[in-house]
Short mmCIF file of C-alpha atoms and ligand atoms in Angstrom, two decimals:
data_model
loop_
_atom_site.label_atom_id
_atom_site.label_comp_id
_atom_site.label_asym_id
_atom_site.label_seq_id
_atom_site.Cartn_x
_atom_site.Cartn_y
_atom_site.Cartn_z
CA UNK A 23 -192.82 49.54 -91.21
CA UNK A 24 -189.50 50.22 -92.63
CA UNK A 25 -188.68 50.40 -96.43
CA UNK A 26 -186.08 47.37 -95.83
CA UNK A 27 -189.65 45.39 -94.78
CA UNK A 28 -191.34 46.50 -97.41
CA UNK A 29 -191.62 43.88 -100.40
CA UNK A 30 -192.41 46.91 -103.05
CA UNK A 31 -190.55 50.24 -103.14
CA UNK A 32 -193.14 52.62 -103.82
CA UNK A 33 -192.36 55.47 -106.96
CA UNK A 34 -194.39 58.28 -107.56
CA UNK A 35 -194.00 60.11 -111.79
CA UNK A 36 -195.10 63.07 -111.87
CA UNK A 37 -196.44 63.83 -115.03
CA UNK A 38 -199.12 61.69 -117.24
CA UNK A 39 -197.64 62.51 -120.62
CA UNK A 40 -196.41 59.99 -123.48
CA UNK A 41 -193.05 60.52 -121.28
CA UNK A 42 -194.61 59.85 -117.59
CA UNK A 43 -197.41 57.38 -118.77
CA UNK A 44 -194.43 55.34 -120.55
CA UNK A 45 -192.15 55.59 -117.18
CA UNK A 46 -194.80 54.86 -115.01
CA UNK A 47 -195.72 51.38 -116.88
CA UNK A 48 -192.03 50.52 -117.72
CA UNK A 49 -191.19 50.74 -113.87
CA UNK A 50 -194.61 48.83 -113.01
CA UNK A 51 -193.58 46.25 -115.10
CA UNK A 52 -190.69 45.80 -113.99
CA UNK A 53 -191.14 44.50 -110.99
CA UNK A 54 -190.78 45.33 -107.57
CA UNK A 55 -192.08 48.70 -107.49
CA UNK A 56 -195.71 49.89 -106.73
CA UNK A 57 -196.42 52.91 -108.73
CA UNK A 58 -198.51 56.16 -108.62
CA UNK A 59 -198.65 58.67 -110.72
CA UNK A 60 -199.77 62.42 -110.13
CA UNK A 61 -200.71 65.04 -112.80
CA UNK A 62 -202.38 67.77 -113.43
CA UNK A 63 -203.85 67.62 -116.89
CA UNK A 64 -204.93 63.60 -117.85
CA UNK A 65 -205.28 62.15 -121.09
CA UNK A 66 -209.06 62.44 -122.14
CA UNK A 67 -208.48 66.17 -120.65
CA UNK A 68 -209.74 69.22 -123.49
CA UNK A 69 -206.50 69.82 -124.98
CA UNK A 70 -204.16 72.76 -123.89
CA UNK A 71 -201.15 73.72 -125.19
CA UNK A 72 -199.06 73.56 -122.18
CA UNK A 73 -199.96 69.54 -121.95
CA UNK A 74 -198.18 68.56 -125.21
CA UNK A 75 -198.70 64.99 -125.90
CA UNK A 76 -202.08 64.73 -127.72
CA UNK A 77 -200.82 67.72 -130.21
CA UNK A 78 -197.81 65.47 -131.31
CA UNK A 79 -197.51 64.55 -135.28
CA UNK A 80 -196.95 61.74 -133.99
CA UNK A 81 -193.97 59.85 -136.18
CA UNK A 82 -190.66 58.41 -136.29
CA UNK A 83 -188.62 60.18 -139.02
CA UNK A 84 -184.88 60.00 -139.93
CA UNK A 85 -182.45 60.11 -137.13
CA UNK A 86 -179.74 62.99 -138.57
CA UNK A 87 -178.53 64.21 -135.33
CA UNK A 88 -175.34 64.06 -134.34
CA UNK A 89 -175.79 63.47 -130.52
CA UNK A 90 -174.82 59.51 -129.78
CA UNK A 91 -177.21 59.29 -126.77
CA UNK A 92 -180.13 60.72 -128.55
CA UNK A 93 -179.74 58.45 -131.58
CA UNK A 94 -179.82 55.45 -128.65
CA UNK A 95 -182.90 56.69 -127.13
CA UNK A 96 -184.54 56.98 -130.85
CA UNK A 97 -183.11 53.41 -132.02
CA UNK A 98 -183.90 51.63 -129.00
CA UNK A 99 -187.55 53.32 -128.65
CA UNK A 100 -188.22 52.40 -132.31
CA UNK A 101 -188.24 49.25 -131.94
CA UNK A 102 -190.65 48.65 -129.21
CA UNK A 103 -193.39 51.01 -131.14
CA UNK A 104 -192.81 48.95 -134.58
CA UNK A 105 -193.86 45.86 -132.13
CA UNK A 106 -196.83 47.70 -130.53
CA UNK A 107 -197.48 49.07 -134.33
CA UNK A 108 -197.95 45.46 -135.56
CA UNK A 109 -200.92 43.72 -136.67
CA UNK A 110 -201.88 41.90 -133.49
CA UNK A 111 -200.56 44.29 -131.15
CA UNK A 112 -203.02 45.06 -128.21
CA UNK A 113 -202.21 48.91 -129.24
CA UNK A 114 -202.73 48.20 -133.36
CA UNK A 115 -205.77 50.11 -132.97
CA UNK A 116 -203.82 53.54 -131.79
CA UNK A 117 -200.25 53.33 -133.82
CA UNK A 118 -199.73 52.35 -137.68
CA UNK A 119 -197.06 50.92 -139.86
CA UNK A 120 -196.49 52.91 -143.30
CA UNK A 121 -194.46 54.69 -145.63
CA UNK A 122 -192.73 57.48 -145.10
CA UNK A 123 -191.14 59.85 -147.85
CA UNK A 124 -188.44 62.43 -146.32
CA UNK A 125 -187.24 64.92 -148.72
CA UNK A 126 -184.40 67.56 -147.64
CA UNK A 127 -184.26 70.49 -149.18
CA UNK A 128 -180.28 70.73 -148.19
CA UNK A 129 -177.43 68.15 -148.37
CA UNK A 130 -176.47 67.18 -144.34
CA UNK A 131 -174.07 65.11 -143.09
CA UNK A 132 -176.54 61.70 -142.78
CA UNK A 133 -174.82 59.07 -141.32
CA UNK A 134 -177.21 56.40 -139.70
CA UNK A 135 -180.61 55.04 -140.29
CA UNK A 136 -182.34 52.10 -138.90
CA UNK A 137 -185.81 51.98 -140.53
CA UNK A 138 -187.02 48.91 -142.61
CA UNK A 139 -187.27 48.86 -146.59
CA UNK A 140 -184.80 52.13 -146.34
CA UNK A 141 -183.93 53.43 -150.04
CA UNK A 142 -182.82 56.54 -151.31
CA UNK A 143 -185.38 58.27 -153.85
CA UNK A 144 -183.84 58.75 -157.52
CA UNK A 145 -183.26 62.38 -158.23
CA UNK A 146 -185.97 62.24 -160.90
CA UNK A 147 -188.44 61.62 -158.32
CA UNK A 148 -187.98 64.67 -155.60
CA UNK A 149 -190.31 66.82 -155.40
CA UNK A 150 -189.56 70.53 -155.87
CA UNK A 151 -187.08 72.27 -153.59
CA UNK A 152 -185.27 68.69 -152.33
CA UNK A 153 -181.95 68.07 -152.54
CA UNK A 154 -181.69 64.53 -151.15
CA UNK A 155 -185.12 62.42 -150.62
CA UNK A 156 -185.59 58.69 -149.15
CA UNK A 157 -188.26 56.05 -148.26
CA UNK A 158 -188.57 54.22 -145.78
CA UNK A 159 -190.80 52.11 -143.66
CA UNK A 160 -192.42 53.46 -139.99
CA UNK A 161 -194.84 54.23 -137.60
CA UNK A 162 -197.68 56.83 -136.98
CA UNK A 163 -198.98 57.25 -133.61
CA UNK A 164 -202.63 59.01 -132.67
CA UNK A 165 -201.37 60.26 -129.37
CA UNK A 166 -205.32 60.71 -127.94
CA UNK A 167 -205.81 57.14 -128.13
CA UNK A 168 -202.27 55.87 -127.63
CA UNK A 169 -202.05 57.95 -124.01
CA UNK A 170 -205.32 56.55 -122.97
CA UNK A 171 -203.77 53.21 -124.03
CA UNK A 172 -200.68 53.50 -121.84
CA UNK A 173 -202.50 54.84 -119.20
CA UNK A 174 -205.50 52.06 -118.99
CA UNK A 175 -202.39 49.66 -119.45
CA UNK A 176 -200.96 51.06 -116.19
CA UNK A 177 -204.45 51.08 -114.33
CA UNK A 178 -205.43 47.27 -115.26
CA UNK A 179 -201.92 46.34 -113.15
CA UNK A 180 -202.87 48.14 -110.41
CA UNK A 181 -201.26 51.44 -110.91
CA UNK A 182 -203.24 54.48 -109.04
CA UNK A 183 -203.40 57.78 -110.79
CA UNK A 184 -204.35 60.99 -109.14
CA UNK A 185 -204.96 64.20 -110.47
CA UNK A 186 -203.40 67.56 -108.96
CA UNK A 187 -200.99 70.27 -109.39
CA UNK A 188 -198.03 70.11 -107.68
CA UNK A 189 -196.27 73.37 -106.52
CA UNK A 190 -193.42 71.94 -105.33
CA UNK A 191 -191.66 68.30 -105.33
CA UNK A 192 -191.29 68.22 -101.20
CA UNK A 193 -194.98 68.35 -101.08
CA UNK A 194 -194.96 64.42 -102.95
CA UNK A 195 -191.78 63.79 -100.84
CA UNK A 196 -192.93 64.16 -97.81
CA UNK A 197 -197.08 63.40 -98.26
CA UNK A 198 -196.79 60.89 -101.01
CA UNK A 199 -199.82 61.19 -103.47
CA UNK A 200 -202.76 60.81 -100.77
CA UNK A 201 -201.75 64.74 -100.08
CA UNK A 202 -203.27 65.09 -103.23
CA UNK A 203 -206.53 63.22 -103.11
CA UNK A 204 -206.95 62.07 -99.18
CA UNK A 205 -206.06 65.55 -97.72
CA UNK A 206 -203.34 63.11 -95.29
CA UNK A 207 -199.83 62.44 -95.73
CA UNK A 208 -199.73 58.42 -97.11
CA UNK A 209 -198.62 56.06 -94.59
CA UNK A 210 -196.27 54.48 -97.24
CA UNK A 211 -193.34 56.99 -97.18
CA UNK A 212 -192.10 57.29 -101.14
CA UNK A 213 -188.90 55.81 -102.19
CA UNK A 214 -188.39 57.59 -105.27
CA UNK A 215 -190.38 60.89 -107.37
CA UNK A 216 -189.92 61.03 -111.04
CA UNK A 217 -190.26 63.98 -112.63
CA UNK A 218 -192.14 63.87 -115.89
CA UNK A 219 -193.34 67.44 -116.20
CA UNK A 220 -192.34 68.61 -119.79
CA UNK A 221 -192.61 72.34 -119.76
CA UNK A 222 -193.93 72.15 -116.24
CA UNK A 223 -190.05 71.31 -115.08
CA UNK A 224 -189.74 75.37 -115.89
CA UNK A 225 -192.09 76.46 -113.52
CA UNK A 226 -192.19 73.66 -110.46
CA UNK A 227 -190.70 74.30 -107.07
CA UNK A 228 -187.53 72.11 -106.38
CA UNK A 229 -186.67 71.74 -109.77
CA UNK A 230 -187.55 75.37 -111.58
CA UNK A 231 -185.18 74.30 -114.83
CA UNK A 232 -184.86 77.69 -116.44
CA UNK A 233 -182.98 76.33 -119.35
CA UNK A 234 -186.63 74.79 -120.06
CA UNK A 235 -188.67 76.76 -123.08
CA UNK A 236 -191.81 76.01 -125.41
CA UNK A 237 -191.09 75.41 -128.80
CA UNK A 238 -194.74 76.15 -130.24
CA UNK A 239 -195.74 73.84 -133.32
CA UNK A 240 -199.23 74.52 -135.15
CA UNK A 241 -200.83 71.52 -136.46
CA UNK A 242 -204.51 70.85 -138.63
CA UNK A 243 -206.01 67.69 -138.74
CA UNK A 244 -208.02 66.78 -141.63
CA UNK A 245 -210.39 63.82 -143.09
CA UNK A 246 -208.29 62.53 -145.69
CA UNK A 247 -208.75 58.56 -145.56
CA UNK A 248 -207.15 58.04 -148.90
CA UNK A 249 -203.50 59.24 -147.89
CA UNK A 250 -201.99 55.78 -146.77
CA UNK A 251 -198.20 57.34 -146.81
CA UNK A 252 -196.38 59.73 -144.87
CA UNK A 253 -194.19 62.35 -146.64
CA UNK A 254 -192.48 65.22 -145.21
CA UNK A 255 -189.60 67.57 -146.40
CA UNK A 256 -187.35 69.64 -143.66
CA UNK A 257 -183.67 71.07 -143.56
CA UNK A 258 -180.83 70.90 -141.47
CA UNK A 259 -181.41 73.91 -139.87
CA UNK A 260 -183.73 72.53 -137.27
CA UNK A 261 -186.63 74.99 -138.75
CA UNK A 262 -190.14 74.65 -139.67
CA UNK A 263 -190.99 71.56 -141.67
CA UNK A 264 -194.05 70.53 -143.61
CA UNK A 265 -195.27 67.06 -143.14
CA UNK A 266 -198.24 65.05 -143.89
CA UNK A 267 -199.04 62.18 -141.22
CA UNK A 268 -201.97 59.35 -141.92
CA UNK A 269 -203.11 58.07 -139.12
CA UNK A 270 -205.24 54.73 -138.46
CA UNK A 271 -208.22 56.55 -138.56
CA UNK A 272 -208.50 57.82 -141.72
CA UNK A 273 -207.55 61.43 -140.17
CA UNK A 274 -203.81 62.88 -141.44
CA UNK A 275 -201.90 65.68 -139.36
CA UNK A 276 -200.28 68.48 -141.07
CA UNK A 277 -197.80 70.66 -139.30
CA UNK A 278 -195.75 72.26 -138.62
CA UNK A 279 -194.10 75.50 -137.07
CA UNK A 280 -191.42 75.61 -134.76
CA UNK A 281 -191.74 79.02 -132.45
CA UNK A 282 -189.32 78.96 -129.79
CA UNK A 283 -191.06 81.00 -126.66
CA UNK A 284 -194.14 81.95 -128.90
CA UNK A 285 -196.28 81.45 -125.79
CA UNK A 286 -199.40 82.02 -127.70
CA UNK A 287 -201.92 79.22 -127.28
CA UNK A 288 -204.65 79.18 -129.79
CA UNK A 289 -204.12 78.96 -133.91
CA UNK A 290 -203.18 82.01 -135.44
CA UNK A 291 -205.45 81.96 -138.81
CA UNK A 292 -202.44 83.06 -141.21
CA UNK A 293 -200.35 80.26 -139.83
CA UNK A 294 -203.47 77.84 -140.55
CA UNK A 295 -203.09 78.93 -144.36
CA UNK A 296 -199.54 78.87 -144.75
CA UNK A 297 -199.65 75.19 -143.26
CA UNK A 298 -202.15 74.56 -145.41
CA UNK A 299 -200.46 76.15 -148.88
CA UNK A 300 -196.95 74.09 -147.73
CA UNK A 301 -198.81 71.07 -147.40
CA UNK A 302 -200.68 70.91 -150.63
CA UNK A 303 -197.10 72.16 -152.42
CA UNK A 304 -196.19 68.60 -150.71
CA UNK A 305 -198.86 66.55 -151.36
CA UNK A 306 -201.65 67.35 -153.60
CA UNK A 307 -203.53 63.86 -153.04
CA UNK A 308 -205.09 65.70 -150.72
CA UNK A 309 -207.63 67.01 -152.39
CA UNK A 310 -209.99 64.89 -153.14
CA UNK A 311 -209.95 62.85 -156.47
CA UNK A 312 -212.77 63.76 -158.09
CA UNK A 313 -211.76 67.59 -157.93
CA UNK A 314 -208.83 66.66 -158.73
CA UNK A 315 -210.03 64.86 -161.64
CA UNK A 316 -211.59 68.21 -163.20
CA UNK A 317 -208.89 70.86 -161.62
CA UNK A 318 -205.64 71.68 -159.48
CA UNK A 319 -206.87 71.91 -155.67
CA UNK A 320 -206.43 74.73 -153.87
CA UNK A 321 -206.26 75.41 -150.36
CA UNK A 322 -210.06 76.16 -150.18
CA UNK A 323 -210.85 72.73 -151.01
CA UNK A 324 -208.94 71.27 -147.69
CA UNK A 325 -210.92 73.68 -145.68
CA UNK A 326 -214.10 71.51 -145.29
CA UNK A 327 -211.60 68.82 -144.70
CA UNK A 328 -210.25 70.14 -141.25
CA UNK A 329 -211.29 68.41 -138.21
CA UNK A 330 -208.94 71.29 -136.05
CA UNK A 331 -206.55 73.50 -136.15
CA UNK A 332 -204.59 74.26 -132.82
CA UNK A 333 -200.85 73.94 -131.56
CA UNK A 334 -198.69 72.57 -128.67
CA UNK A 335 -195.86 73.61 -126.65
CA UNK A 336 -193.05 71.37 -127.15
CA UNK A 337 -191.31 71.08 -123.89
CA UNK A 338 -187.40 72.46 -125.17
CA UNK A 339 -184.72 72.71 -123.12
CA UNK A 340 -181.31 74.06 -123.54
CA UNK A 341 -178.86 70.97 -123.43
CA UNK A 342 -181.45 68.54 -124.44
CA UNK A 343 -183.38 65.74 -122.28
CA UNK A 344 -182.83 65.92 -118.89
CA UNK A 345 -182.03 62.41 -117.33
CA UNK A 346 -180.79 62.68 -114.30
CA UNK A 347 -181.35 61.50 -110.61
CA UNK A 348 -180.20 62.79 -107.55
CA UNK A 349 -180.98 62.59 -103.57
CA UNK A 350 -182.75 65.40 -102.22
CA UNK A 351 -183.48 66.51 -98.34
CA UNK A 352 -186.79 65.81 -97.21
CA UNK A 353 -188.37 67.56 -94.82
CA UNK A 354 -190.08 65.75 -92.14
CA UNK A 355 -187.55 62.74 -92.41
CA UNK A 356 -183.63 62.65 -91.55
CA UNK A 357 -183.48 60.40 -95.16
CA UNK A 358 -182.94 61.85 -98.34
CA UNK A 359 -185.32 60.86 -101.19
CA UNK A 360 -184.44 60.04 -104.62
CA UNK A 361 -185.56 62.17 -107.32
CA UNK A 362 -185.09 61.45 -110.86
CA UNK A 363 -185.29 63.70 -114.09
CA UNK A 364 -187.14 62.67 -117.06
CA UNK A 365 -188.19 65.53 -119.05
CA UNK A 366 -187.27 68.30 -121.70
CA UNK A 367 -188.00 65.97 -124.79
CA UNK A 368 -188.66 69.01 -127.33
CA UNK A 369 -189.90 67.44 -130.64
CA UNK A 370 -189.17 64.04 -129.73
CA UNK A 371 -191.41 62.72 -126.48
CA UNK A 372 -192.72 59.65 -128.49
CA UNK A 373 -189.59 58.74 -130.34
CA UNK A 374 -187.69 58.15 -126.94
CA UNK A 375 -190.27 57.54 -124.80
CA UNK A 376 -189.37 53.93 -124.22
CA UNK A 377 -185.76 54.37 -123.85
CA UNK A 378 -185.55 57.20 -121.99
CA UNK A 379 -187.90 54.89 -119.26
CA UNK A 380 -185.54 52.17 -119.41
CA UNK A 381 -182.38 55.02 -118.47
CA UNK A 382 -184.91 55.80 -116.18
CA UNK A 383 -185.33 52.38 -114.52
CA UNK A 384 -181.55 51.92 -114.60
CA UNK A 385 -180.97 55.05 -112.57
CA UNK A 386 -183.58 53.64 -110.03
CA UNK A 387 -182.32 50.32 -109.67
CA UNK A 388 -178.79 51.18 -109.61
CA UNK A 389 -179.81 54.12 -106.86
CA UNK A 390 -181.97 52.14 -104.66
CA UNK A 391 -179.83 49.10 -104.66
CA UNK A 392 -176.92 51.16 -102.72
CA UNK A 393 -179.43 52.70 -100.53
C1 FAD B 416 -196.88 70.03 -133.45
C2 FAD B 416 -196.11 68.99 -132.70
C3 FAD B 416 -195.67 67.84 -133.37
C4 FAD B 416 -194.94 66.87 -132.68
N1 FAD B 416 -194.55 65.73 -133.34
C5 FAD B 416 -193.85 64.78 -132.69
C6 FAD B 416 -193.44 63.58 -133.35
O1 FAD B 416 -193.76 63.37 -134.52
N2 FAD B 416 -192.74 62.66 -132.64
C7 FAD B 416 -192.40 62.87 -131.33
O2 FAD B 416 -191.74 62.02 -130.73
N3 FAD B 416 -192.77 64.00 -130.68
C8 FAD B 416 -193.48 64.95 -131.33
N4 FAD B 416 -193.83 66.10 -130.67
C9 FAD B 416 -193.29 66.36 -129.33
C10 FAD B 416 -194.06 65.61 -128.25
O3 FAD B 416 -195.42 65.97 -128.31
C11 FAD B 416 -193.46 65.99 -126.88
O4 FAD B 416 -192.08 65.74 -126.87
C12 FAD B 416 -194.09 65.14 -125.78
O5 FAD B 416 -195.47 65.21 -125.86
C13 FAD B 416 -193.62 65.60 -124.39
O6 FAD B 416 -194.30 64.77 -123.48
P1 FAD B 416 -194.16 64.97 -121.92
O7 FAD B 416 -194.89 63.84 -121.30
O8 FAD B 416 -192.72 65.15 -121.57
O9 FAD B 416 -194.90 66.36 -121.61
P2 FAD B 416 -196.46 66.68 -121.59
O10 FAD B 416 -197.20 65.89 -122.58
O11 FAD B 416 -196.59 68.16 -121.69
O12 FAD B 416 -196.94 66.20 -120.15
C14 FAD B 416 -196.54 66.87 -118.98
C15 FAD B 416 -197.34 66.33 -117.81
O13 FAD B 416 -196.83 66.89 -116.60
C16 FAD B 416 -197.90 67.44 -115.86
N5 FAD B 416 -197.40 68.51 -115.01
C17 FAD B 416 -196.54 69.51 -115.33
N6 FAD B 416 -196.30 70.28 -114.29
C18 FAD B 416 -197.04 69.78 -113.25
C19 FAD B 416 -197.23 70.15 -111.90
N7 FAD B 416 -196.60 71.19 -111.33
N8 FAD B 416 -198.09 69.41 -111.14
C20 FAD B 416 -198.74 68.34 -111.67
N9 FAD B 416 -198.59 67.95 -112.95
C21 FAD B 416 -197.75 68.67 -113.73
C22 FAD B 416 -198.90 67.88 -116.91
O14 FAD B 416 -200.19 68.10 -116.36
C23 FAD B 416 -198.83 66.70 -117.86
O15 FAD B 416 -199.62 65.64 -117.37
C24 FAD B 416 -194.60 67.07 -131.32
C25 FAD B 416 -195.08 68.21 -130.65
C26 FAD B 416 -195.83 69.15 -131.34
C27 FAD B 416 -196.34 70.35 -130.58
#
């Protein structure tokens, strides 16, 4: 059967991240398209570095870059998760709406914000070592539960997911995903690959992006129901920054470090403590009240706190998100084959996960309309 008999165009993302789980679903929903996706490491997977999602904070804070597109992708993305974030939402039980204080400890050049209830903190209030400090309302994310939400989202339309490693996008191009799991090329020939493979993009034949680099971040989670507000203080630099995340489940995540091409990928103890020390220093409701009621906590009384200490890889890249498409030779066919790029998100996979699908779905329609 030819493609131009075909009701559906069929689309394979590669990659079952926040960023290919969130592609995958946008383009399902869509219409018109059926949709597979094929990865290597899954959602409910033990966590490894290399497969960044579930490591993410995961927040939105203040936009105060200067690049136009990237502030898009951010505004645009926010407000679909402040919908899903609502009470009512079918994924209330994975995201949370709350308060956020950001605290700089330099002046920048700040120029746009879009967050509800968005006020600047009076200079009384800082806390030490900020310049500038503002509140604002937004939204926390538990990325365990919130990928397993996208992805069982995906499955109850019908989507198929498949788990393998791909060495090379020809081998999905030509074999579509039954290669993968059926051992036999799929008798649907595939319109369209998305590539979705954060860090992976480095390393994968056909695409080997070597402007592609982990950006390690450390992160602890601790049992610390009674923070019910976000705080955080950073610089312009683009360096490490302390935060303090709540999440809806009574855990908060405390981070961070930013490493670039620090492969190492377990937590190093002394970074552990120096997380810990920053965060305290930011928030001392973290200790509990009543030791806080007789004393000033110390570090050793969040240590029976932690639920885990480990890190991520943030999937960097020189030149920022890569969203691109292009037509690529096939082997075993005369036809070229669409292949789109969708990957190299850095620090911010959940912030413009929804937008960056929608420049995603534009590429495709516009694409396979001409073809
Ligand atoms: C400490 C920390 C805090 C963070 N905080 C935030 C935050 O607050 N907000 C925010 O927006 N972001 C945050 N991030 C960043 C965010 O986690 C990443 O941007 C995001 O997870 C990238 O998602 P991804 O889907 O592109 O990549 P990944 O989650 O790494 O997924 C890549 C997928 O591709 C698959 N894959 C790769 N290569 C192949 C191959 N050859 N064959 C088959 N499959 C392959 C993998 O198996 C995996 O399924 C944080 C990250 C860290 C580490």
């Amino acid at each position: 059967m030819s493609k131009y008999q075909r009701e559906e165009r069929s689309v394979v993302v590669l990659g079952a991240g926040v960023t290919g789980l969130t592609t995958a679903l946008a383009i399902q929903e869509k219409g018109g398209y059926e949709v597979s996706v094929i990865a290597e490491t899954l959602p409910s997977d033990p966590k490894r570095p290399e497969y960044t999602s579930p490591w993410a904070g995961a927040h939105q804070a203040l936009h105060t870059g200067q690049d136009e597109r990237d502030r898009r992708l951010e505004q645009d993305t926010f407000s679909i998760m402040w919908e899903l974030a609502g009470q009512g939402s079918p994924a209330e039980h994975c995201l949370r709406r709350i308060t956020e204080r950001e605290y700089f400890r330099d002046e920048l050049d700040f120029q746009t914000h879009w967050m509800p209830d968005f006020r600047q903190i009076p200079s009384d209030s800082l806390v030490s070592n900020a310049q500038r400090g503002y509140a604002y309302s937004t939204y926390t994310v538990d990325p365990p539960l919130y990928l397993n939400y996208l992805l069982s989202r995906f499955l109850a339309r019908g989507g198929t997911v498949v788990r393998g490693k791909v060495q090379h996008v020809s081998q999905v191009l030509e074999g579509g995903i039954d290669v993968f799991n059926r051992g036999r090329a799929s008798t649907t020939p595939v319109d369209a690959l998305i590539v979705c493979a954060g860090l992976g993009a480095r390393t994968l034949g056909g695409v080997e992006d070597e402007a592609v680099y982990p950006n390690r971040g450390q992160v602890i989670l601790l049992k610390a129901p009674w923070i019910t507000e976000a705080c955080r203080i950073s610089d312009s630099t683009g360096g490490d920054q302390t935060y303090v995340i709540p999440r809806q489940n009574g855990v908060v995540s405390m981070g961070s470090t930013k490493s670039p091409n620090d492969w190492f990928p377990i937590a190093r103890p002394e970074t552990t403590d120096d997380i810990l020390q920053r965060c305290l220093a930011l928030c001392p409701e973290l200790v509990p009240l009543q030791i806080r009621a007789e004393r000033s906590g110390t570090i050793e009384d969040l240590r029976p706190l932690i639920v885990e200490a480990g890190c991520g890889f943030r999937p960097a890249r020189q030149g920022g998100i890569r969203l691109k498409s292009e037509w690529v030779q096939s082997r075993g066919t005369d036809d070229k084959k669409l292949v789109v790029y969708n990957y190299g998100h850095a620090g911010k996979g959940y912030v413009t996960s929804w937008a960056c699908a929608a420049a995603v779905i534009d590429m495709l329609e516009a694409a396979l309309m001409k073809d």
